[in-house]
XYZ file of C-alpha atoms in Angstrom:
747
model
C 81.494 16.703 -34.453
C 77.794 16.538 -33.535
C 76.176 19.643 -32.095
C 74.722 19.351 -28.633
C 71.495 20.766 -27.278
C 72.885 24.215 -26.298
C 73.812 26.326 -29.201
C 77.537 26.198 -29.772
C 79.440 29.482 -29.964
C 79.649 30.502 -33.668
C 83.471 30.697 -33.504
C 83.530 26.964 -32.804
C 82.682 26.312 -36.409
C 86.114 27.541 -37.377
C 88.207 25.911 -34.643
C 90.780 23.198 -35.268
C 92.964 20.992 -33.094
C 96.637 22.064 -32.968
C 99.115 19.427 -34.281
C 100.700 18.862 -30.916
C 97.341 17.813 -29.418
C 96.432 14.874 -31.688
C 93.439 13.366 -29.845
C 91.723 10.568 -31.795
C 88.487 10.152 -29.854
C 85.160 10.241 -31.849
C 83.096 13.245 -30.690
C 79.411 12.684 -30.028
C 78.277 15.901 -28.362
C 79.619 19.405 -27.809
C 78.722 22.353 -25.574
C 80.321 25.657 -24.371
C 80.958 25.691 -20.628
C 82.636 27.950 -18.122
C 86.352 27.526 -17.606
C 86.928 24.431 -15.601
C 90.370 25.136 -14.182
C 90.479 26.331 -10.597
C 92.380 29.532 -11.393
C 89.967 30.457 -14.153
C 86.877 29.826 -12.162
C 87.854 32.633 -9.887
C 87.588 35.166 -12.715
C 84.389 37.308 -12.476
C 83.779 36.986 -16.269
C 85.166 33.629 -17.192
C 86.279 32.947 -20.742
C 84.138 30.224 -22.401
C 85.701 26.877 -22.863
C 84.165 24.026 -24.772
C 83.528 20.390 -23.790
C 82.964 17.553 -26.268
C 81.770 14.040 -25.480
C 83.350 10.979 -27.051
C 82.419 7.345 -27.864
C 84.998 6.198 -25.313
C 82.968 7.737 -22.447
C 85.315 10.708 -21.963
C 84.894 14.376 -22.471
C 87.544 16.597 -24.077
C 88.059 20.069 -22.639
C 89.192 22.741 -25.076
C 91.015 25.981 -24.334
C 89.360 29.374 -24.952
C 89.495 30.834 -28.422
C 92.876 32.194 -29.615
C 94.367 33.554 -32.814
C 97.126 31.721 -34.789
C 99.803 33.350 -36.907
C 97.347 33.817 -39.823
C 94.726 35.451 -37.633
C 92.411 32.435 -37.673
C 90.641 31.459 -34.457
C 91.341 28.046 -33.006
C 90.860 26.014 -29.835
C 93.360 23.620 -28.329
C 92.532 20.364 -26.571
C 93.581 20.809 -22.893
C 92.443 17.744 -21.031
C 90.535 14.418 -21.352
C 88.365 13.225 -18.440
C 86.561 9.927 -18.192
C 83.035 10.460 -16.907
C 81.150 7.430 -18.322
C 81.974 3.869 -19.286
C 80.025 4.122 -22.543
C 79.513 6.656 -25.324
C 78.545 10.124 -24.278
C 75.597 11.144 -26.503
C 74.445 14.294 -24.710
C 76.174 17.227 -23.128
C 74.371 20.380 -21.971
C 74.702 23.169 -19.378
C 72.178 24.287 -16.787
C 72.919 26.901 -14.127
C 76.359 26.044 -12.805
C 76.336 22.346 -13.865
C 77.626 20.484 -16.842
C 75.172 17.677 -17.508
C 75.966 14.453 -19.411
C 73.803 11.665 -20.774
C 75.351 8.351 -22.073
C 74.606 5.053 -23.614
C 74.703 3.405 -20.163
C 71.440 5.194 -19.336
C 72.939 7.492 -16.678
C 72.555 11.236 -16.327
C 75.347 12.952 -14.289
C 75.746 16.510 -13.059
C 79.243 18.098 -12.634
C 80.170 21.363 -11.116
C 82.437 24.003 -12.605
C 85.517 22.048 -11.377
C 84.166 18.832 -12.966
C 83.426 17.263 -9.651
C 80.492 14.821 -9.643
C 77.585 16.469 -7.795
C 74.557 14.412 -8.650
C 73.692 11.338 -10.617
C 70.494 9.556 -11.836
C 71.142 5.987 -12.678
C 67.804 4.209 -12.224
C 65.812 5.938 -14.996
C 65.185 2.624 -16.947
C 65.026 4.649 -20.166
C 67.827 2.996 -22.096
C 70.705 4.794 -23.770
C 70.278 8.513 -23.205
C 70.279 10.611 -26.412
C 69.107 14.006 -25.071
C 68.483 15.851 -21.886
C 66.222 18.941 -21.697
C 65.455 21.103 -18.615
C 62.307 22.813 -17.433
C 62.072 26.635 -17.724
C 60.466 26.790 -14.215
C 62.783 28.200 -11.598
C 64.431 25.680 -9.237
C 63.176 25.447 -5.657
C 64.788 24.192 -2.424
C 63.309 21.907 0.142
C 61.710 23.673 3.090
C 63.911 23.726 6.090
C 67.092 23.099 4.148
C 69.948 25.078 5.671
C 72.802 23.673 3.615
C 74.811 26.366 1.891
C 73.836 26.902 -1.817
C 77.145 25.722 -3.141
C 76.869 22.383 -1.211
C 73.233 21.703 -2.016
C 72.114 20.183 -5.271
C 69.293 22.046 -6.872
C 68.399 22.057 -10.517
C 65.310 22.316 -12.729
C 63.325 19.181 -13.377
C 64.278 17.577 -16.765
C 63.206 15.075 -19.373
C 65.389 12.546 -21.099
C 64.945 10.989 -24.543
C 66.503 7.570 -25.302
C 67.501 5.567 -28.221
C 64.766 3.097 -27.423
C 62.112 5.753 -28.143
C 61.341 6.504 -24.437
C 60.677 10.000 -23.034
C 61.044 10.121 -19.255
C 60.326 13.013 -16.874
C 62.681 13.222 -13.919
C 62.308 15.192 -10.657
C 65.753 16.638 -9.932
C 64.797 17.135 -6.298
C 64.518 13.357 -5.799
C 68.250 13.146 -5.634
C 68.305 14.737 -2.232
C 65.285 12.846 -0.924
C 65.708 9.915 1.318
C 62.084 8.762 0.885
C 59.065 10.087 -0.972
C 55.660 9.007 -2.108
C 56.150 10.820 -5.393
C 58.087 8.732 -7.920
C 61.446 10.072 -8.941
C 60.646 9.630 -12.635
C 57.796 8.620 -14.879
C 57.422 7.532 -18.433
C 55.765 10.203 -20.535
C 55.850 8.444 -23.911
C 57.111 5.121 -25.242
C 57.703 5.266 -28.988
C 59.411 3.195 -31.543
C 63.144 3.475 -31.849
C 64.019 5.475 -34.966
C 65.845 4.167 -38.018
C 64.413 0.669 -38.064
C 66.881 -1.677 -39.696
C 65.079 -5.000 -39.440
C 61.528 -6.149 -38.596
C 59.623 -9.433 -38.147
C 56.285 -10.581 -36.788
C 55.709 -13.392 -34.370
C 54.212 -16.619 -35.957
C 52.010 -17.575 -33.048
C 51.280 -14.389 -31.044
C 50.011 -10.922 -31.911
C 53.454 -9.342 -31.598
C 56.205 -7.904 -33.786
C 59.910 -7.214 -33.162
C 61.680 -4.194 -34.557
C 65.416 -3.580 -34.467
C 66.861 -0.090 -34.749
C 70.336 1.384 -35.271
C 72.837 0.584 -32.597
C 71.449 -2.803 -31.546
C 68.136 -1.657 -30.016
C 65.502 -4.477 -30.126
C 61.861 -3.814 -29.181
C 58.915 -6.219 -28.881
C 55.401 -4.727 -29.297
C 51.942 -6.078 -28.790
C 49.730 -5.696 -31.898
C 46.504 -5.586 -29.849
C 47.389 -3.179 -27.023
C 50.006 -1.299 -29.090
C 52.240 -1.420 -25.982
C 55.917 -2.212 -25.576
C 56.256 -5.600 -23.929
C 60.023 -5.979 -24.052
C 63.189 -4.161 -24.969
C 66.740 -5.274 -25.458
C 69.994 -3.355 -26.107
C 72.720 -5.598 -27.432
C 75.966 -5.367 -25.353
C 77.999 -4.585 -28.542
C 76.390 -1.809 -30.504
C 75.811 -3.068 -34.048
C 73.101 -2.672 -36.584
C 70.851 -5.632 -36.870
C 70.153 -6.132 -40.565
C 67.939 -9.250 -40.524
C 65.605 -11.157 -38.234
C 63.537 -14.335 -38.325
C 61.367 -16.317 -35.913
C 61.290 -20.110 -35.855
C 57.959 -21.427 -37.027
C 57.036 -22.484 -33.467
C 57.863 -18.978 -32.250
C 60.376 -20.104 -29.568
C 63.572 -18.810 -31.133
C 64.342 -15.334 -32.468
C 67.285 -15.129 -34.777
C 69.128 -11.801 -35.316
C 71.756 -11.104 -37.875
C 74.101 -8.096 -37.765
C 76.006 -5.929 -40.126
C 79.333 -7.646 -39.216
C 78.035 -11.177 -39.903
C 77.202 -12.179 -36.291
C 74.141 -14.337 -35.764
C 72.394 -14.496 -32.343
C 69.787 -17.082 -31.472
C 67.750 -15.940 -28.474
C 64.845 -17.474 -26.616
C 61.801 -15.347 -27.432
C 60.253 -15.495 -23.938
C 63.209 -14.074 -21.938
C 65.767 -12.963 -24.632
C 68.247 -15.537 -23.239
C 71.091 -16.206 -25.632
C 71.006 -19.757 -27.031
C 73.930 -19.626 -29.456
C 75.881 -17.118 -31.547
C 77.940 -17.586 -34.741
C 79.931 -15.700 -37.301
C 80.086 -17.814 -40.426
C 81.086 -14.909 -42.764
C 82.461 -11.445 -42.032
C 79.691 -9.900 -44.202
C 76.366 -8.185 -43.318
C 73.472 -10.571 -43.104
C 70.696 -9.602 -45.524
C 68.246 -12.571 -45.358
C 67.194 -15.157 -42.797
C 64.653 -17.958 -42.970
C 63.801 -20.983 -40.790
C 62.777 -24.411 -42.106
C 59.240 -25.571 -41.295
C 60.460 -27.832 -38.490
C 62.428 -24.917 -36.895
C 65.573 -27.011 -36.749
C 67.425 -25.302 -39.671
C 68.147 -21.644 -40.339
C 69.357 -20.315 -43.703
C 71.468 -17.126 -43.843
C 72.062 -14.917 -46.750
C 74.966 -12.435 -46.802
C 75.857 -9.178 -48.625
C 78.361 -11.038 -50.855
C 75.492 -13.241 -52.072
C 76.832 -16.338 -50.296
C 74.491 -18.605 -48.319
C 75.169 -20.440 -45.050
C 73.140 -23.074 -43.192
C 72.879 -23.302 -39.355
C 71.146 -26.304 -37.822
C 70.388 -28.062 -34.565
C 72.892 -30.882 -34.800
C 73.389 -34.030 -32.729
C 76.882 -34.743 -31.251
C 78.402 -37.498 -29.238
C 76.829 -38.219 -25.954
C 73.366 -37.412 -27.217
C 73.957 -33.708 -26.992
C 72.331 -31.345 -29.442
C 73.330 -27.746 -30.165
C 73.082 -25.131 -32.860
C 76.074 -24.940 -35.116
C 77.192 -23.931 -38.646
C 76.706 -26.666 -41.251
C 78.465 -24.967 -44.129
C 78.589 -22.132 -46.614
C 78.064 -21.917 -50.398
C 78.764 -19.070 -52.798
C 76.534 -20.146 -55.657
C 75.910 -16.805 -57.257
C 78.921 -15.485 -59.173
C 80.500 -12.135 -58.081
C 79.635 -9.343 -58.186
C 76.180 -10.355 -57.205
C 73.499 -9.458 -54.648
C 71.100 -11.817 -52.922
C 67.502 -10.710 -53.455
C 65.689 -13.804 -52.081
C 66.125 -16.719 -49.744
C 63.335 -19.211 -49.072
C 62.841 -22.373 -47.032
C 59.678 -24.252 -48.032
C 57.947 -27.563 -48.561
C 57.491 -29.198 -51.957
C 54.123 -30.789 -52.591
C 55.827 -34.159 -52.008
C 56.662 -32.973 -48.409
C 60.425 -32.620 -48.998
C 62.066 -29.546 -47.471
C 63.808 -27.376 -49.978
C 65.950 -24.250 -49.815
C 66.314 -21.780 -52.621
C 68.280 -18.510 -53.133
C 67.783 -15.918 -55.802
C 70.730 -13.823 -57.001
C 70.945 -10.649 -59.123
C 73.661 -8.354 -60.368
C 74.886 -5.964 -57.698
C 73.612 -2.590 -58.994
C 76.364 -0.587 -57.407
C 79.056 -2.637 -58.996
C 77.212 -2.515 -62.274
C 77.101 1.243 -62.255
C 80.787 1.536 -61.295
C 82.311 -0.954 -63.597
C 79.871 -0.497 -66.525
C 79.277 -4.276 -66.567
C 75.859 -5.078 -67.971
C 75.996 -8.811 -67.160
C 73.466 -10.029 -64.669
C 73.378 -13.149 -62.485
C 69.570 -13.667 -62.383
C 69.907 -17.193 -61.174
C 68.032 -19.570 -58.706
C 70.178 -21.827 -56.677
C 68.842 -24.978 -54.848
C 70.618 -26.472 -51.912
C 70.677 -29.976 -50.317
C 69.290 -29.578 -46.809
C 68.288 -33.192 -46.267
C 69.974 -34.628 -43.149
C 72.348 -31.715 -42.504
C 75.810 -32.429 -41.127
C 79.098 -30.615 -40.837
C 80.854 -33.456 -42.600
C 78.684 -32.989 -45.738
C 78.471 -29.240 -45.476
C 76.065 -27.226 -47.554
C 75.921 -28.612 -51.019
C 74.600 -26.958 -54.155
C 71.935 -29.136 -55.942
C 71.355 -27.041 -58.993
C 71.889 -23.518 -60.411
C 69.404 -22.253 -63.028
C 69.774 -18.935 -64.912
C 66.627 -17.176 -65.613
C 65.696 -16.861 -69.292
C 66.164 -13.634 -71.162
C 64.561 -12.238 -74.309
C 67.167 -14.153 -76.385
C 69.087 -17.265 -75.783
C 72.327 -15.277 -75.352
C 71.010 -12.324 -73.234
C 70.211 -12.305 -69.494
C 66.751 -12.107 -68.170
C 65.330 -9.073 -66.227
C 66.792 -8.436 -62.808
C 64.791 -10.433 -60.212
C 63.676 -8.610 -57.057
C 61.770 -11.142 -54.837
C 61.332 -14.803 -54.285
C 58.626 -16.933 -52.595
C 57.048 -20.384 -52.810
C 53.887 -20.113 -55.040
C 50.527 -21.485 -54.032
C 49.094 -24.391 -56.054
C 48.024 -23.500 -59.520
C 44.235 -23.905 -60.217
C 44.767 -26.182 -63.182
C 47.043 -28.589 -61.366
C 45.903 -32.212 -61.400
C 45.538 -34.149 -58.172
C 48.865 -35.353 -56.752
C 51.082 -32.838 -58.792
C 54.502 -32.873 -57.232
C 56.067 -29.835 -59.002
C 57.816 -27.257 -56.844
C 56.785 -23.873 -58.230
C 58.515 -20.629 -57.235
C 57.141 -17.109 -57.608
C 59.756 -14.549 -58.835
C 59.081 -10.754 -59.178
C 61.385 -8.898 -61.457
C 62.264 -5.288 -62.516
C 59.886 -5.398 -65.530
C 56.900 -5.515 -63.180
C 56.340 -9.204 -64.108
C 55.498 -12.077 -61.739
C 56.846 -15.292 -63.163
C 56.302 -18.887 -61.955
C 59.303 -21.186 -62.298
C 59.137 -24.985 -62.053
C 62.181 -25.598 -59.793
C 62.266 -29.268 -60.919
C 62.368 -28.693 -64.661
C 63.951 -25.162 -64.468
C 61.264 -23.704 -66.788
C 59.182 -20.632 -66.611
C 55.618 -21.958 -66.613
C 53.569 -18.755 -66.238
C 53.974 -14.963 -66.636
C 51.637 -12.269 -65.337
C 52.058 -8.523 -65.225
C 52.028 -7.224 -61.626
C 50.938 -4.002 -60.011
C 52.458 -0.836 -61.483
C 52.915 1.084 -58.249
C 56.004 3.023 -57.222
C 58.500 0.581 -58.660
C 58.814 -3.221 -58.923
C 57.829 -5.579 -56.165
C 60.787 -6.340 -53.817
C 58.978 -8.470 -51.133
C 55.938 -10.748 -51.200
C 54.184 -13.026 -48.674
C 51.683 -15.758 -49.632
C 48.715 -16.244 -47.231
C 45.361 -18.053 -47.307
C 42.005 -16.450 -46.552
C 40.344 -18.624 -43.993
C 36.863 -17.450 -44.705
C 37.058 -17.742 -48.503
C 39.640 -20.584 -48.677
C 41.584 -18.689 -51.355
C 45.155 -17.465 -51.629
C 46.387 -13.957 -51.650
C 49.809 -12.398 -51.990
C 50.852 -9.407 -49.892
C 53.610 -7.308 -51.500
C 55.639 -4.253 -50.994
C 57.820 -2.093 -53.236
C 61.149 -0.411 -52.236
C 59.431 2.941 -51.856
C 56.106 3.767 -50.040
C 53.645 1.218 -51.429
C 52.272 -2.005 -50.019
C 49.253 -3.980 -51.247
C 47.529 -7.325 -51.920
C 46.995 -9.474 -55.039
C 44.455 -12.187 -55.583
C 45.596 -15.713 -56.658
C 45.813 -16.955 -59.408
C 47.581 -14.082 -61.234
C 46.279 -13.224 -64.633
C 47.529 -9.616 -65.211
C 44.147 -7.988 -64.360
C 44.815 -4.663 -62.454
C 41.375 -5.191 -60.742
C 42.831 -8.240 -58.914
C 45.315 -6.146 -56.969
C 45.293 -3.089 -54.786
C 47.993 -0.899 -53.354
C 48.318 2.046 -51.043
C 51.005 4.436 -49.858
C 51.954 3.083 -46.410
C 55.098 5.177 -45.657
C 56.578 8.430 -46.907
C 59.844 6.724 -47.818
C 61.504 3.316 -47.995
C 59.628 0.262 -46.651
C 62.148 -1.728 -44.590
C 59.855 -4.584 -43.662
C 56.502 -6.137 -44.519
C 55.020 -9.225 -42.685
C 51.704 -10.809 -41.841
C 50.340 -11.253 -38.383
C 50.101 -14.654 -36.795
C 46.476 -15.083 -37.866
C 46.911 -13.676 -41.349
C 44.371 -10.970 -40.716
C 46.798 -8.033 -40.462
C 49.560 -6.672 -42.623
C 52.364 -5.022 -40.627
C 54.750 -2.657 -42.340
C 57.783 -0.717 -41.084
C 59.320 2.429 -42.492
C 63.068 3.020 -42.552
C 63.424 6.426 -41.050
C 59.938 7.642 -40.396
C 59.796 6.117 -36.914
C 56.508 4.264 -37.578
C 55.099 0.700 -37.914
C 51.717 0.534 -39.594
C 49.207 -2.228 -38.918
C 46.691 -2.778 -41.700
C 43.569 -4.791 -41.119
C 42.656 -7.203 -43.986
C 39.025 -8.205 -44.319
C 38.795 -11.434 -46.301
C 35.182 -10.737 -47.383
C 36.138 -7.265 -48.626
C 39.137 -8.638 -50.475
C 37.001 -11.306 -52.066
C 34.393 -8.809 -53.164
C 36.891 -6.282 -54.580
C 39.837 -8.257 -56.020
C 38.933 -11.913 -55.724
C 35.347 -12.063 -56.916
C 34.074 -10.468 -60.108
C 37.577 -9.602 -61.166
C 38.508 -13.286 -61.350
C 35.864 -13.812 -63.999
C 36.914 -11.107 -66.465
C 38.322 -12.258 -69.778
C 41.594 -10.949 -71.218
C 39.645 -8.968 -73.814
C 37.612 -7.226 -71.090
C 40.793 -6.464 -69.178
C 42.610 -5.006 -72.186
C 39.643 -2.910 -73.271
C 39.429 -1.541 -69.734
C 43.154 -0.742 -69.790
C 43.089 0.877 -73.217
C 40.073 3.007 -72.401
C 36.504 3.381 -73.700
C 37.514 5.463 -76.644
C 40.121 3.003 -77.911
C 39.700 1.028 -81.083
C 41.610 -1.925 -79.574
C 38.734 -4.282 -79.512
C 37.901 -3.802 -83.226
C 41.546 -3.857 -84.184
C 42.403 -7.058 -82.432
C 39.338 -8.774 -83.845
C 40.290 -7.633 -87.365
C 43.894 -8.738 -87.009
C 42.855 -12.175 -85.648
C 40.487 -12.647 -88.638
C 43.165 -11.565 -91.126
C 45.599 -14.020 -89.588
C 43.020 -16.830 -89.806
C 42.334 -16.013 -93.505
C 46.013 -15.910 -94.229
C 46.494 -19.296 -92.573
C 43.519 -20.710 -94.510
C 45.195 -19.800 -97.760
C 48.268 -21.759 -96.752
C 46.741 -24.782 -95.068
C 43.456 -25.312 -96.930
C 40.713 -27.483 -95.343
C 42.448 -27.872 -91.915
C 42.664 -24.084 -91.605
C 38.983 -23.676 -92.600
C 38.051 -25.966 -89.705
C 40.059 -23.892 -87.286
C 38.505 -20.819 -88.757
C 35.005 -22.090 -87.931
C 36.131 -22.881 -84.391
C 37.665 -19.408 -83.892
C 41.229 -20.631 -83.482
C 44.515 -19.783 -84.919
C 47.781 -21.664 -85.266
C 50.446 -20.877 -82.681
C 52.916 -19.996 -85.476
C 50.847 -16.801 -86.033
C 51.301 -15.541 -82.457
C 54.420 -13.441 -83.261
C 52.693 -11.745 -86.288
C 49.630 -10.847 -84.265
C 51.758 -9.428 -81.385
C 53.718 -7.355 -83.937
C 50.463 -6.030 -85.451
C 49.434 -4.842 -82.010
C 52.728 -3.063 -81.379
C 54.600 -5.714 -79.326
C 57.714 -7.068 -80.916
C 58.665 -10.364 -79.132
C 61.821 -12.278 -79.895
C 61.766 -15.845 -81.003
C 62.854 -16.796 -77.512
C 59.996 -14.934 -75.945
C 57.487 -16.615 -78.274
C 59.084 -19.945 -77.345
C 58.412 -19.103 -73.696
C 54.728 -18.397 -74.473
C 54.390 -21.806 -76.182
C 56.137 -23.432 -73.252
C 53.620 -21.937 -70.797
C 50.736 -23.147 -72.923
C 52.294 -26.610 -73.033
C 52.819 -26.750 -69.297
C 49.226 -25.761 -68.575
C 47.960 -28.405 -70.960
C 50.192 -31.069 -69.465
C 49.040 -30.142 -65.996
C 45.497 -30.949 -67.204
C 46.794 -34.122 -68.832
C 46.250 -32.747 -72.315
C 48.586 -32.576 -75.374
C 50.449 -29.375 -76.115
C 48.098 -27.071 -78.119
C 48.795 -26.286 -81.740
C 46.100 -23.644 -81.962
C 44.904 -20.824 -79.656
C 41.541 -18.992 -79.528
C 41.356 -15.214 -79.194
C 41.086 -15.207 -75.433
C 44.146 -17.432 -75.043
C 46.224 -15.214 -77.377
C 45.175 -11.987 -75.583
C 46.163 -13.555 -72.223
C 49.634 -14.072 -73.614
C 49.708 -10.654 -75.151
C 48.499 -8.952 -71.938
C 51.078 -10.564 -69.710
C 54.145 -10.841 -71.990
C 54.215 -7.376 -73.549
C 56.304 -4.665 -71.693
C 54.444 -3.311 -68.750
C 55.647 0.223 -69.135
C 58.330 0.450 -71.724
C 57.723 1.868 -75.126
C 59.190 0.206 -78.298
C 61.261 3.314 -78.941
C 62.772 2.957 -75.431
C 63.958 -0.525 -76.353
C 65.561 0.805 -79.491
C 67.454 3.457 -77.506
C 68.669 0.797 -75.023
C 69.745 -1.478 -77.899
C 71.717 1.407 -79.583
C 73.491 2.121 -76.274
C 74.310 -1.552 -75.847
C 75.746 -1.730 -79.384
C 78.158 1.110 -78.562
C 76.418 4.270 -79.806
C 78.291 7.458 -79.097
C 77.259 8.601 -75.627
C 77.248 12.254 -76.630
C 75.414 12.089 -79.919
C 73.684 8.724 -79.737
C 74.896 7.883 -83.263
C 75.873 4.453 -84.532
C 77.617 3.839 -87.854
C 75.536 2.239 -90.595
C 78.036 -0.651 -90.888
C 77.949 -1.424 -87.130
C 74.151 -1.457 -87.213
C 74.024 -3.864 -90.159
C 76.509 -6.133 -88.594
C 74.559 -6.265 -85.327
C 71.250 -7.039 -87.181
C 72.915 -9.919 -89.061
C 75.119 -11.446 -86.438
C 73.940 -10.646 -82.881
C 71.157 -12.127 -80.768
C 68.636 -13.707 -83.152
C 70.310 -12.616 -86.440
C 68.483 -11.866 -89.618
C 69.449 -13.671 -92.785
C 70.176 -11.818 -95.944
C 66.750 -12.870 -97.273
C 64.952 -11.774 -94.117
C 66.869 -8.482 -94.116
C 65.882 -7.751 -97.746
C 62.301 -8.634 -97.109
C 62.139 -6.314 -94.117
C 63.630 -3.470 -95.941
C 61.421 -3.922 -98.884
C 58.289 -3.775 -96.735
C 59.517 -0.772 -94.780
C 61.096 1.342 -97.519
C 60.469 -0.284 -100.864
C 64.260 -0.920 -101.334
C 66.042 -4.141 -100.415
C 69.485 -2.469 -99.886
C 69.825 -1.096 -96.363
C 73.168 0.521 -97.267
C 71.364 2.742 -99.787
C 68.552 3.612 -97.420
C 70.285 4.493 -94.237
C 72.717 7.483 -93.838
C 76.301 6.808 -92.672
C 75.418 7.519 -89.044
C 72.129 6.468 -87.534
C 70.395 7.458 -84.172
C 67.881 5.469 -82.157
C 65.269 8.107 -83.133
C 66.086 7.736 -86.854
C 65.759 3.924 -86.654
C 62.664 3.870 -84.475
C 60.645 6.708 -85.992
C 61.942 7.050 -89.535
C 62.547 3.463 -90.464
C 60.315 1.355 -88.233
C 57.490 3.881 -88.230
C 56.969 4.369 -84.469
C 55.483 7.528 -83.138
C 58.046 10.222 -82.781
C 58.405 9.562 -78.996
C 62.149 10.480 -79.028
C 61.512 13.984 -80.309
C 63.821 13.665 -83.267
C 63.511 14.738 -86.839
C 62.059 11.995 -89.067
C 64.577 10.090 -91.016
C 64.680 11.012 -94.685
C 64.554 7.760 -96.650
C 66.980 8.156 -99.574
C 65.756 5.486 -101.997
C 62.657 3.620 -102.878
C 60.379 5.183 -100.325
């Protein structure tokens, strides 16, 4: 029961409905009012009754307070009266009137016998949420001789609406037949609160925001004025919106799976569908504006298109639906785009549903990219799945990091002329931005992204007209939006971020000219417009930053007092000398050229504190080979120091410490949740059989290097914790705050 604007009598907090009066209406407002029965109204000191508003447009009258057999106070529903045709959101009392405001936009006054006395139905404010009265005493018109009880007179009032309007109303206008003074005036037009979906217009300086309850507002970016408002006839939360690329059609998707296509100019309904009874989470139009992809809460994808029928007629209709991502999964990306060859392609990105993962304890992740056949859509063919590719993990048997956002990537700078590869940009939970070749299903580039307030969950690619370079606008789930310069190389100086909202960011889009970034907060009632100066971006994140070497970037990250530069130079030279001893003259030539064989990449990373798996090293080599092939060169067999540091910078964990990985590994292997202990036998079995297993010879070599003994069973105690293993055996810093492991033999 929602509390109204007049304070409810304290005893109301303890009331309950008696069993014989089982009313099921959903209350929306409540207020104490004088007794409304004729007999009771004659009492000089009337006992307070209560009136509550309902979603059905009715009010429920409750009896005065009484005591039950246990001495508890209660009220009893006495009567239900219909006063509106839509939900009653506001009930208040002023003088001798009970005043109601409802979703139909009407304000009505009732006397103490609930007879309609006055009504204000032309306020043009939208659904009324609140009514407040002036404290100035009411006045009567001069010359009025009508008895007080027959003449309507009340203080002036203001109403607040669900569309963000605040309107001042002259109550005296009800009795006026004509007047030069307007009956009401707009005091403030604000955004509707609780924005649920948001999109910018592709050809005009406008944006559209949808709020809870089906309120849709169109705003001008230049004048900051409201240019249109729409309240859907059936109150429902709009969860996704998209404009066609020509800006003619606005598509709106609701929480119940209903899709509405409206004409942008006059909000006229073109078509509506309900392919799936699931909330719509993603929408995207094709470049020709004749196809619309829909993503649902159950991770399924549907296609709607402008189809041709017999007689030359064309109309929008559902082509088909496809559930490519295995349940339980969540859709985190849906993108229509053009391949370099000019072919229209549609991709979706799925991830494990985090809520189901926490409830069921299932650590499996979907992490897959699905491609759909959208060439010549027809209902006979439906929506067909072209390919499904699972994103690579740290090992061949383990899933990759959870993806968070999907977009078509700009051309890479080392592409040769006429390259036809379709490259997708994927942001994941490890703060990495990875480029995937959608044709070969390979990861071709990895870069560490901004480390602001969580991973990136939305990104938009745009081109700077003045500098003719590409940038990527991004937002995180909480507070932060920013811009990155293309191409990505892991340099923090090539990105910037700022706190745009105090809480969740519900939407982030570019203006029609690409010069403004428009962001919307979920429950802060604000849309922020950020001016982007191409020259300033180029001078700060696109100019000198683009010319920094990986060594300069890493030295800057590690700090001026760090010995990183000296350490990495020493390690690189040691690895060259070790390789020279094995390979003779060929290695000496590479030593003179300042290069190192790619087989030494893992050892160098380990020396610097990053411990990649064989699969991760294979991905590094794969990226080197793809870049070389794009330049029509053979796959490299050697790397120089800058090439190695570029791989190290972008592939190492962005935030995670090695000891954290050990803790997660112990938990995955079944360590006791209370003590964190794992038996020695279980640990040895995992090291020799799971993931990338160690052979007996490799195990013995590792133990000899770490402890001086080759027998791990003699070195480790019967039960081992992650801290024991990370700090005592592997020699990491004691980040887990545990006692060092006491090596029992050969140390």
